[in-house]
Coordinates of C-alpha atoms and ligand atoms in Angstrom, one line a residue:
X1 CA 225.7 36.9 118.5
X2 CA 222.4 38.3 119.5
X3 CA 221.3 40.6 116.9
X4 CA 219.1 42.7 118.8
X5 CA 221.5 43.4 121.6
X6 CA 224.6 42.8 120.2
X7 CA 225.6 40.4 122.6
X8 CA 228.3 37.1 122.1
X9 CA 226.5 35.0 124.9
X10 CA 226.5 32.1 122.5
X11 CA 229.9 31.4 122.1
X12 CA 230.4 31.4 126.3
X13 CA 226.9 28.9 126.5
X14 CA 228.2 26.7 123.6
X15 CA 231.5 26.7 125.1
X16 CA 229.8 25.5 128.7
X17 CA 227.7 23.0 126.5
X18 CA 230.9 21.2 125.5
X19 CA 232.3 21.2 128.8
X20 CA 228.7 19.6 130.2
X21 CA 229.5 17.4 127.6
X22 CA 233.0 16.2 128.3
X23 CA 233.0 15.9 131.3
X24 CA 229.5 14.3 131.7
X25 CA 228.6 17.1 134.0
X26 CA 225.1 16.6 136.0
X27 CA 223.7 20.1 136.0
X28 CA 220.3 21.4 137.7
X29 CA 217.9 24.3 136.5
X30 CA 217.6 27.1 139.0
X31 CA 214.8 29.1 137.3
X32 CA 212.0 29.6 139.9
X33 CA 212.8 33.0 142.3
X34 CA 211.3 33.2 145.5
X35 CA 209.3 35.8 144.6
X36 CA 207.8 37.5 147.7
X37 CA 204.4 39.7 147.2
X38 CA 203.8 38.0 144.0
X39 CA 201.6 41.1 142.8
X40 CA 204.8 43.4 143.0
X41 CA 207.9 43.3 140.2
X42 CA 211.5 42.5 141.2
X43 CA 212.6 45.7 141.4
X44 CA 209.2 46.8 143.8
X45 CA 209.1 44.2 146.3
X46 CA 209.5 46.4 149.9
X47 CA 211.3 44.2 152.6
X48 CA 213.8 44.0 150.8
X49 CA 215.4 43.6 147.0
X50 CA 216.4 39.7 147.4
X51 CA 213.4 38.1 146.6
X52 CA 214.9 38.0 143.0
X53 CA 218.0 36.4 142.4
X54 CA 220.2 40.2 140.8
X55 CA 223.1 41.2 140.7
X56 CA 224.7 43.7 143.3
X57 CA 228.8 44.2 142.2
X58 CA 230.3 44.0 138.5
X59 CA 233.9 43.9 138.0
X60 CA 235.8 43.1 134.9
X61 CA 236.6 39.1 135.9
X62 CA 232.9 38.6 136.6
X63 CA 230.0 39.4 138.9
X64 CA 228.7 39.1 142.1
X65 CA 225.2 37.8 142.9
X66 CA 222.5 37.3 146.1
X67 CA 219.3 35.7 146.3
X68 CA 217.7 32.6 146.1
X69 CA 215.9 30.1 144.4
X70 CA 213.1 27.9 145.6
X71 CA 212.3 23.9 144.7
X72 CA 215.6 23.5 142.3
X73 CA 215.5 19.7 141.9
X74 CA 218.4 18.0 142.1
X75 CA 220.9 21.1 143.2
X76 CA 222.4 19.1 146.3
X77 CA 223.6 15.9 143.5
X78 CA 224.3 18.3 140.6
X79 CA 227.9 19.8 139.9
X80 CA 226.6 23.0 138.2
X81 CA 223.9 25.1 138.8
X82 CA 222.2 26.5 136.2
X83 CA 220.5 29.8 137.0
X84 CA 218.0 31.7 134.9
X85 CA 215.4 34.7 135.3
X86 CA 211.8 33.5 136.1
X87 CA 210.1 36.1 134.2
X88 CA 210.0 38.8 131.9
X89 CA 211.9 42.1 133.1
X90 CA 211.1 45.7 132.4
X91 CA 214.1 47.9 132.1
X92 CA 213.7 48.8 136.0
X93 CA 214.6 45.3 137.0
X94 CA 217.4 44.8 134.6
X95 CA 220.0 43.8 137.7
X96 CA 217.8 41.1 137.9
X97 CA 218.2 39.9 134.8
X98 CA 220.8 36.9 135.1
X99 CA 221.7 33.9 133.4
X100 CA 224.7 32.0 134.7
X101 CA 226.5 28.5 135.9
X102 CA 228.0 28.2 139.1
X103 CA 229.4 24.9 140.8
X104 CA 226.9 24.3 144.3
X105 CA 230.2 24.2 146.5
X106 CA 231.1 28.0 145.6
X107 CA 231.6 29.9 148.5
X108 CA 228.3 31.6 149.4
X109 CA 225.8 28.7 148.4
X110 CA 223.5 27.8 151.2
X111 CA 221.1 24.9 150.2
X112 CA 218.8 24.3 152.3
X113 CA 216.4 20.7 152.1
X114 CA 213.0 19.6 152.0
X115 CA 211.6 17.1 154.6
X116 CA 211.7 13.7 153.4
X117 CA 209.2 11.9 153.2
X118 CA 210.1 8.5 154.0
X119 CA 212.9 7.0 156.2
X120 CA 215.2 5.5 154.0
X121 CA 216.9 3.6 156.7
X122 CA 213.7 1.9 157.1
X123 CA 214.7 -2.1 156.4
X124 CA 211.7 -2.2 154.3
X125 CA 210.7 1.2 153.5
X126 CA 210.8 0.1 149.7
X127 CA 207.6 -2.6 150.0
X128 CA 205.6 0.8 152.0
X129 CA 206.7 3.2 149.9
X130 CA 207.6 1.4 146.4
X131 CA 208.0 4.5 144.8
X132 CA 209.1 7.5 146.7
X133 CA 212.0 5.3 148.4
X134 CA 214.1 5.3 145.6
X135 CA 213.2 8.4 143.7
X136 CA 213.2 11.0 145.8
X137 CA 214.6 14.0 144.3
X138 CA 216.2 17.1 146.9
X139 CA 214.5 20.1 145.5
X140 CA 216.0 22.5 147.6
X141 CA 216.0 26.1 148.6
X142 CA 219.6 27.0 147.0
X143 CA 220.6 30.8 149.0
X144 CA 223.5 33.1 146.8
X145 CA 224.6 34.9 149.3
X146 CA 227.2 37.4 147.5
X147 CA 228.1 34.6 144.9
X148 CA 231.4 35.2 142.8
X149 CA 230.8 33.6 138.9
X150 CA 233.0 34.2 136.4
X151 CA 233.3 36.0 133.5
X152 CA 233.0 33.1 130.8
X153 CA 230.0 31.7 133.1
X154 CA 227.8 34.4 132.9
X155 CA 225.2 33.7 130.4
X156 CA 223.0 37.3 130.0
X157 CA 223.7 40.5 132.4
X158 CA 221.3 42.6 132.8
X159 CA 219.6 42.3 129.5
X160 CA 216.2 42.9 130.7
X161 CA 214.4 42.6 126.8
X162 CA 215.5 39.1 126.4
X163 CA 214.7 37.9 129.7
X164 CA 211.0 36.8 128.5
X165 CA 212.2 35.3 125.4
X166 CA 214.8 33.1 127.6
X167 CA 212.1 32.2 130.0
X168 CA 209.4 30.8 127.3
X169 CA 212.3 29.3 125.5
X170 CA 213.0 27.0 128.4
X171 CA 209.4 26.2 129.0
X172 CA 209.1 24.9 125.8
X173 CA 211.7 22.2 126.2
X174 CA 210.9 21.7 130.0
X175 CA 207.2 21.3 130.2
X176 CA 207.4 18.9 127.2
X177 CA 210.7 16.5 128.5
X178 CA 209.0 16.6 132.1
X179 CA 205.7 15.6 130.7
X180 CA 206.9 13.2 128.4
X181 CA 208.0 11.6 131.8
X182 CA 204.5 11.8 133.1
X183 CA 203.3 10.0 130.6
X184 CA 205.0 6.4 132.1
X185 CA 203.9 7.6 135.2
X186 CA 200.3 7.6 134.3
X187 CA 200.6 4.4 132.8
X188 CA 201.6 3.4 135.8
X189 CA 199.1 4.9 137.5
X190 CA 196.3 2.6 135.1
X191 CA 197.9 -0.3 135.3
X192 CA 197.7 -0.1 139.0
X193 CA 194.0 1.2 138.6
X194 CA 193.6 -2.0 136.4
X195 CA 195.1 -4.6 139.1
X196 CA 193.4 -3.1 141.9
X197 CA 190.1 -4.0 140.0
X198 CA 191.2 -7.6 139.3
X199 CA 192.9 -8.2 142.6
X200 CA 189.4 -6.9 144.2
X201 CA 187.3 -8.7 141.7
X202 CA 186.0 -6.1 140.5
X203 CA 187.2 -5.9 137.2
X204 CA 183.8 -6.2 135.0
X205 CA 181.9 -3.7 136.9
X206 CA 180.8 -0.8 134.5
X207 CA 181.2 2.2 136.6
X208 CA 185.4 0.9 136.9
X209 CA 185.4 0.0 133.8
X210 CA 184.2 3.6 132.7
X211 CA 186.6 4.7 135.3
X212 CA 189.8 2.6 134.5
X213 CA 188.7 4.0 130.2
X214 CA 189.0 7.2 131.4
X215 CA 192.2 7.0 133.0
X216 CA 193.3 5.3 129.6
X217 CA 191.6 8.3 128.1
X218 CA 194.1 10.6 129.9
X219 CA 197.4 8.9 129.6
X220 CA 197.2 8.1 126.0
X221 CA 195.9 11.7 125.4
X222 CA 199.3 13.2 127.6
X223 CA 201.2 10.4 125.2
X224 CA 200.0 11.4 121.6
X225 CA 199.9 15.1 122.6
X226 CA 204.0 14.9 123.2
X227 CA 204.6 13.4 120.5
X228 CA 202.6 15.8 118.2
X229 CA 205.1 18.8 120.3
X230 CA 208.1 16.6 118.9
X231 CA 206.6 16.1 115.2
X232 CA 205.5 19.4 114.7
X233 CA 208.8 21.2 116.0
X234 CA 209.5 24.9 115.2
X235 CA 212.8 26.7 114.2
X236 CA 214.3 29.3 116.0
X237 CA 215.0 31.5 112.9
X238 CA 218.4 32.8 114.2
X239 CA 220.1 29.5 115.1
X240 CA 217.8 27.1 113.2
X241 CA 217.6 25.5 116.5
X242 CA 214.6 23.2 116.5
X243 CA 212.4 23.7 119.7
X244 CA 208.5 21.7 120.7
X245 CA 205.9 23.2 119.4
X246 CA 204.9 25.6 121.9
X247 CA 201.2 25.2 121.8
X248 CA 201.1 21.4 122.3
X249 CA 203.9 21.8 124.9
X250 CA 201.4 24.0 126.9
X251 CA 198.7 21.7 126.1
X252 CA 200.2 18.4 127.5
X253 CA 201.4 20.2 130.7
X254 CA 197.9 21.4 131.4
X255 CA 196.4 18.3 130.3
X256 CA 198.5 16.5 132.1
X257 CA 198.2 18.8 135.8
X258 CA 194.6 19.7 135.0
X259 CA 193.1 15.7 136.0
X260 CA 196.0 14.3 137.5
X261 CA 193.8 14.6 141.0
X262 CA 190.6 13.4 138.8
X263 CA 192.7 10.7 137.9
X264 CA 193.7 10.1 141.6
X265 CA 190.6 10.5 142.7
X266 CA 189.4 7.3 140.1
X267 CA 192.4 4.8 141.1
X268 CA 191.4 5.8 144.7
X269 CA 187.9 4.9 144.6
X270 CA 188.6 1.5 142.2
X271 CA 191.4 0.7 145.2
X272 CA 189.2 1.4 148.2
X273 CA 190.0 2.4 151.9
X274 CA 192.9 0.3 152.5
X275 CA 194.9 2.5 150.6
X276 CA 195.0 4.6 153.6
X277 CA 194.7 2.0 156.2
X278 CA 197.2 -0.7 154.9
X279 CA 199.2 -2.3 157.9
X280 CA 202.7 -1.3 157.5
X281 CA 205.2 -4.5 155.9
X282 CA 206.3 -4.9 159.4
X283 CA 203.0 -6.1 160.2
X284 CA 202.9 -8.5 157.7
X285 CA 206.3 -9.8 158.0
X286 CA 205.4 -10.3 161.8
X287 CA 204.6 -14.2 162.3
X288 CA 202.0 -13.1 165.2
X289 CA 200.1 -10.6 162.8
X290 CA 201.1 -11.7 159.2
X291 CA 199.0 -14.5 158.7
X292 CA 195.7 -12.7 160.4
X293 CA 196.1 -10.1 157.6
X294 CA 197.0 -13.0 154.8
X295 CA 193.7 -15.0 155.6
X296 CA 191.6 -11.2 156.1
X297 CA 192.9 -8.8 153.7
X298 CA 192.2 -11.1 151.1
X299 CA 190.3 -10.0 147.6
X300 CA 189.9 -12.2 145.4
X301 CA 190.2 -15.6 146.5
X302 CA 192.8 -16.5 143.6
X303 CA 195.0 -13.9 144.3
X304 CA 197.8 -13.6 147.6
X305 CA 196.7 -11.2 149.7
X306 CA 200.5 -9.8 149.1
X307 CA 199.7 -8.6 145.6
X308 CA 196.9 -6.5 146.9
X309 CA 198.8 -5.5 149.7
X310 CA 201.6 -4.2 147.4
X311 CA 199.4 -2.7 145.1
X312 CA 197.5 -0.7 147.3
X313 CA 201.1 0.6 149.0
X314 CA 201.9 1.7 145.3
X315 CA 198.7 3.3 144.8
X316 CA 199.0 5.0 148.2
X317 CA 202.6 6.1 147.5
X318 CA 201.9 7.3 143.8
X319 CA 199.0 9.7 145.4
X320 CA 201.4 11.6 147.9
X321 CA 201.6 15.4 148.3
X322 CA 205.0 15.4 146.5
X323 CA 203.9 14.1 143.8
X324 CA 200.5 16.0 143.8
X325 CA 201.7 19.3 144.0
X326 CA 204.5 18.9 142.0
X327 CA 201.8 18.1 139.0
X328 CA 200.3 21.3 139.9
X329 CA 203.5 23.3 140.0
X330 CA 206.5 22.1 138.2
X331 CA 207.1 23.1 135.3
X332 CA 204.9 26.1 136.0
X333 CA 201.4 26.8 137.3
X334 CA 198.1 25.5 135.5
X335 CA 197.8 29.6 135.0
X336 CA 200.9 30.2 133.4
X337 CA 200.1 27.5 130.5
X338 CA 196.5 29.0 129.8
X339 CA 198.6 32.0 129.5
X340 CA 200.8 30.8 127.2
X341 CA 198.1 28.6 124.7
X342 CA 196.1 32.3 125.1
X343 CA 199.2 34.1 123.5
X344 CA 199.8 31.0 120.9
X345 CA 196.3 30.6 119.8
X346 CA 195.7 31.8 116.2
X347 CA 192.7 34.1 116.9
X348 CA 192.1 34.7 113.3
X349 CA 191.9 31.4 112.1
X350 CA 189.2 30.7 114.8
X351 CA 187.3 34.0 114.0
X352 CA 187.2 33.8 110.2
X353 CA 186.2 30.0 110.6
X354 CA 183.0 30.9 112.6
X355 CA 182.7 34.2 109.9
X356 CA 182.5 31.8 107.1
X357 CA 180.1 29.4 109.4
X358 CA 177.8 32.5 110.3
X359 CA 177.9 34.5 106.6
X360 CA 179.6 37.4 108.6
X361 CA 181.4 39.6 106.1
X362 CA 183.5 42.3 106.9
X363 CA 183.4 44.4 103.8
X364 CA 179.6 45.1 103.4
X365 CA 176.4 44.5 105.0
X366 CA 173.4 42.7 103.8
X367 CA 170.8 45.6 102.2
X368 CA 168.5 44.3 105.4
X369 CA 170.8 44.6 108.0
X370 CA 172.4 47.8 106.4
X371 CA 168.5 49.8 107.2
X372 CA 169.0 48.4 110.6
X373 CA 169.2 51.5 112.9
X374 CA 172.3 51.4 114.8
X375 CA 172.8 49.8 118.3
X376 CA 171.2 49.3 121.2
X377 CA 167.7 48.5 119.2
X378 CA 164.6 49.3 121.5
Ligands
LIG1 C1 208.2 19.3 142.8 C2 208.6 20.6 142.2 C3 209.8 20.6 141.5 C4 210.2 21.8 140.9 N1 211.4 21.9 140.3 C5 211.9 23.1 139.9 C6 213.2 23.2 139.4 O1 214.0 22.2 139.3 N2 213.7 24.4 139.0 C7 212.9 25.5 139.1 O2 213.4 26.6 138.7 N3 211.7 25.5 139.6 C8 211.1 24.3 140.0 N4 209.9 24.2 140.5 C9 209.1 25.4 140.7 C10 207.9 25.6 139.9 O3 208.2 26.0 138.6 C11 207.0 26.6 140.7 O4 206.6 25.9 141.8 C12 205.9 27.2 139.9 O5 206.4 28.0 138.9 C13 205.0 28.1 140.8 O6 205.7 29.0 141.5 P1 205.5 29.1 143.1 O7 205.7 27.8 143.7 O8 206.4 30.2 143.6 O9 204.0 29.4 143.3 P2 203.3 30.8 143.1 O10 204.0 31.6 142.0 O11 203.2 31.5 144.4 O12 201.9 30.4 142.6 C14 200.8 30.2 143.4 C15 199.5 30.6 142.7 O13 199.6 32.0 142.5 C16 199.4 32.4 141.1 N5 200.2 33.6 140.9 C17 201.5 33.8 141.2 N6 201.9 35.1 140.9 C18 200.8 35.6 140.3 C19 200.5 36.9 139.7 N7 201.5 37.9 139.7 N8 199.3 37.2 139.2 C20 198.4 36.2 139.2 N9 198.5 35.0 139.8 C21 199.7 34.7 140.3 C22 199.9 31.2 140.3 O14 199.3 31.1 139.0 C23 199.4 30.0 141.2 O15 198.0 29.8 141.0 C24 209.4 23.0 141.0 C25 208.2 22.9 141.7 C26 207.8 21.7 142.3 C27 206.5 21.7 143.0

């Protein structure tokens, strides 16, 4: 029970926890609103009052909800959806304030998805696009348009105070699991830096060498951050549920989106042009074409001209928009962490450490300074 509010919420989430559980339930996290004029609340945007996902009908089995969600990975392979607000609510947008579980093939769901960005059916779409060919995840637009849920589903109802606390909860778990992922991907991403410099020959050169330490730099930096989040875990004081550490979860997030384009920027200048200009694998399957590029797209003599053909098609695929923009934004904009570590940070501790450094003392003034005529001095 929520002492504040008096709620029982608990009992109904736990109870949805076990059935996840059972029945091995794939479940995706519909947090992100669409938002319209961003500078205007929920319950002041003007077209219209859909841009937040609220409720618009209560009845005693359940509610009824429209709206919709933008970039929810994974909704169109998931059998629940799980929907939460996106930000803290004043007591004017309480219908907006929602947390529920609903199956995607309930009747009102529209889900609407992205463009993909390679052709699967492609024979060998996996040697051009090593990566993005198999993991490319539907984050879709997911409509609710007048959406039945249940009683027992419904998770918080118009409980606008707890709305923030819900919101930073979930970041706190979410920028730290998805980051914790980035970290293999940025090893990836050095490793790749590190055979493109051998498979070029350029691998004792100090300016990539300076380059390829930096990257090492970033990715064990993203790595020991996470795990400082997991070893210095807080306690939810109610539940004694233990949660990241808030501050180092922010920190690896922005770490991690804050020079992921510096660190493309290195692996593509340590890979060189081809990266964009690669023939496709058709071309070098071709018996015409293939062995033109085998004897002229060559590096280092030692090394097939298909390893650096197949590393520069990773290095390619690891730099696309997807993946760019989604280090920007998942998880939350670069702003919102610097928000967050500004909230965390222990002002205090900071201030009386440069007091001590400085002989600033609070409770008197040195006789010199006290003389001192008050400020401005001419
Ligand atoms: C690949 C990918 C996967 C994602 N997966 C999910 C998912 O599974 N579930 C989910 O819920 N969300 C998901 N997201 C959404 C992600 O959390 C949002 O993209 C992110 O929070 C930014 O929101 P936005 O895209 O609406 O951009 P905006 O909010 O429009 O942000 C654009 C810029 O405007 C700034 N801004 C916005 N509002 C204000 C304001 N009021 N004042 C000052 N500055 C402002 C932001 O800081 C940013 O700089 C995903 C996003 C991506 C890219």
């Amino acid at each position: 029970m929520d002492k504040k509010l008096g709620t029982r919420y608990a009992e109904r989430v736990e109870g949805f926890r076990k059935y996840v559980q059972k029945n091995d339930i794939a479940t995706a996290l519909l947090m992100t609103d669409v938002k319209g004029d961003r500078s205007l609340r929920p319950s002041e945007q003007k077209l219209h009052k859909d841009y937040y996902l609220r409720i618009v009908e209560q009845s005693r089995d359940g509610i009824i909800i429209r709206g919709a969600k933008a970039h929810a990975s994974w909704a169109p392979c998931s059998n629940e959806l799980i929907i939460l607000p996106c930000r803290a609510m004043k007591e004017e947008d309480k219908e907006y304030a929602i947390a529920c579980a609903v199956p995607p093939n309930t009747d009102g769901i529209i889900m609407v998805q992205p463009e993909r960005p390679v052709n699967f059916k492609e024979p060998n779409s996996w040697l051009d696009y090593p990566i993005s060919s198999g993991d490319y995840s539907p984050d879709a637009v997911v409509v609710f348009n007048n959406v039945f849920v249940p009683n027992e589903r419904v998770f918080m109802k118009e409980e606008w105070q707890l709305s923030g606390d819900l919101v930073h909860m979930f970041a706190n778990f979410h920028r730290l699991m998805a980051n914790i992922g980035k970290y293999a991907e940025i090893e990836l991403l050095v490793g790749a830096a590190i055979l493109a410099a051998e498979y070029n020959g350029l691998e004792k050169v100090s300016h990539i060498r300076n380059k390829i330490a930096w990257l090492m730099y970033y990715a064990e930096g993203l790595g020991a951050l996470s795990q400082l989040a997991c070893i210095n875990c807080l306690f939810e004081t109610e539940t004694k549920l233990a949660y990241p550490n808030p501050m180092y979860t922010n920190m690896v997030k922005f770490m991690y989106a804050d020079n992921f384009h510096q660190a493309l920027k290195y692996v593509q200048d340590i890979a060189g042009g081809l990266l964009s200009t690669a023939p496709s694998s058709e071309d070098f399957l071709n018996s015409e074409t293939g062995p033109l590029l085998e004897k002229y797209l060559r590096g280092k003599s030692e090394i097939p001209t298909e390893k650096r053909f197949k590393i520069m098609k990773l290095i390619a695929d690891l730099s696309n928009v997807h993946k760019q923009v989604g280090a920007i934004h998942a998880e939350g904009s670069l702003q919102s962490q610097l928000l967050s570590i500004y909230a965390l940070g222990d002002f205090e501790k900071y201030k009386a450490a440069a007091k001590r450094a400085g002989g600033i003392k609070d409770d008197k003034l040195h006789p010199v300074f006290s003389q001192l005529p008050d400020y401005p001095i001419r």
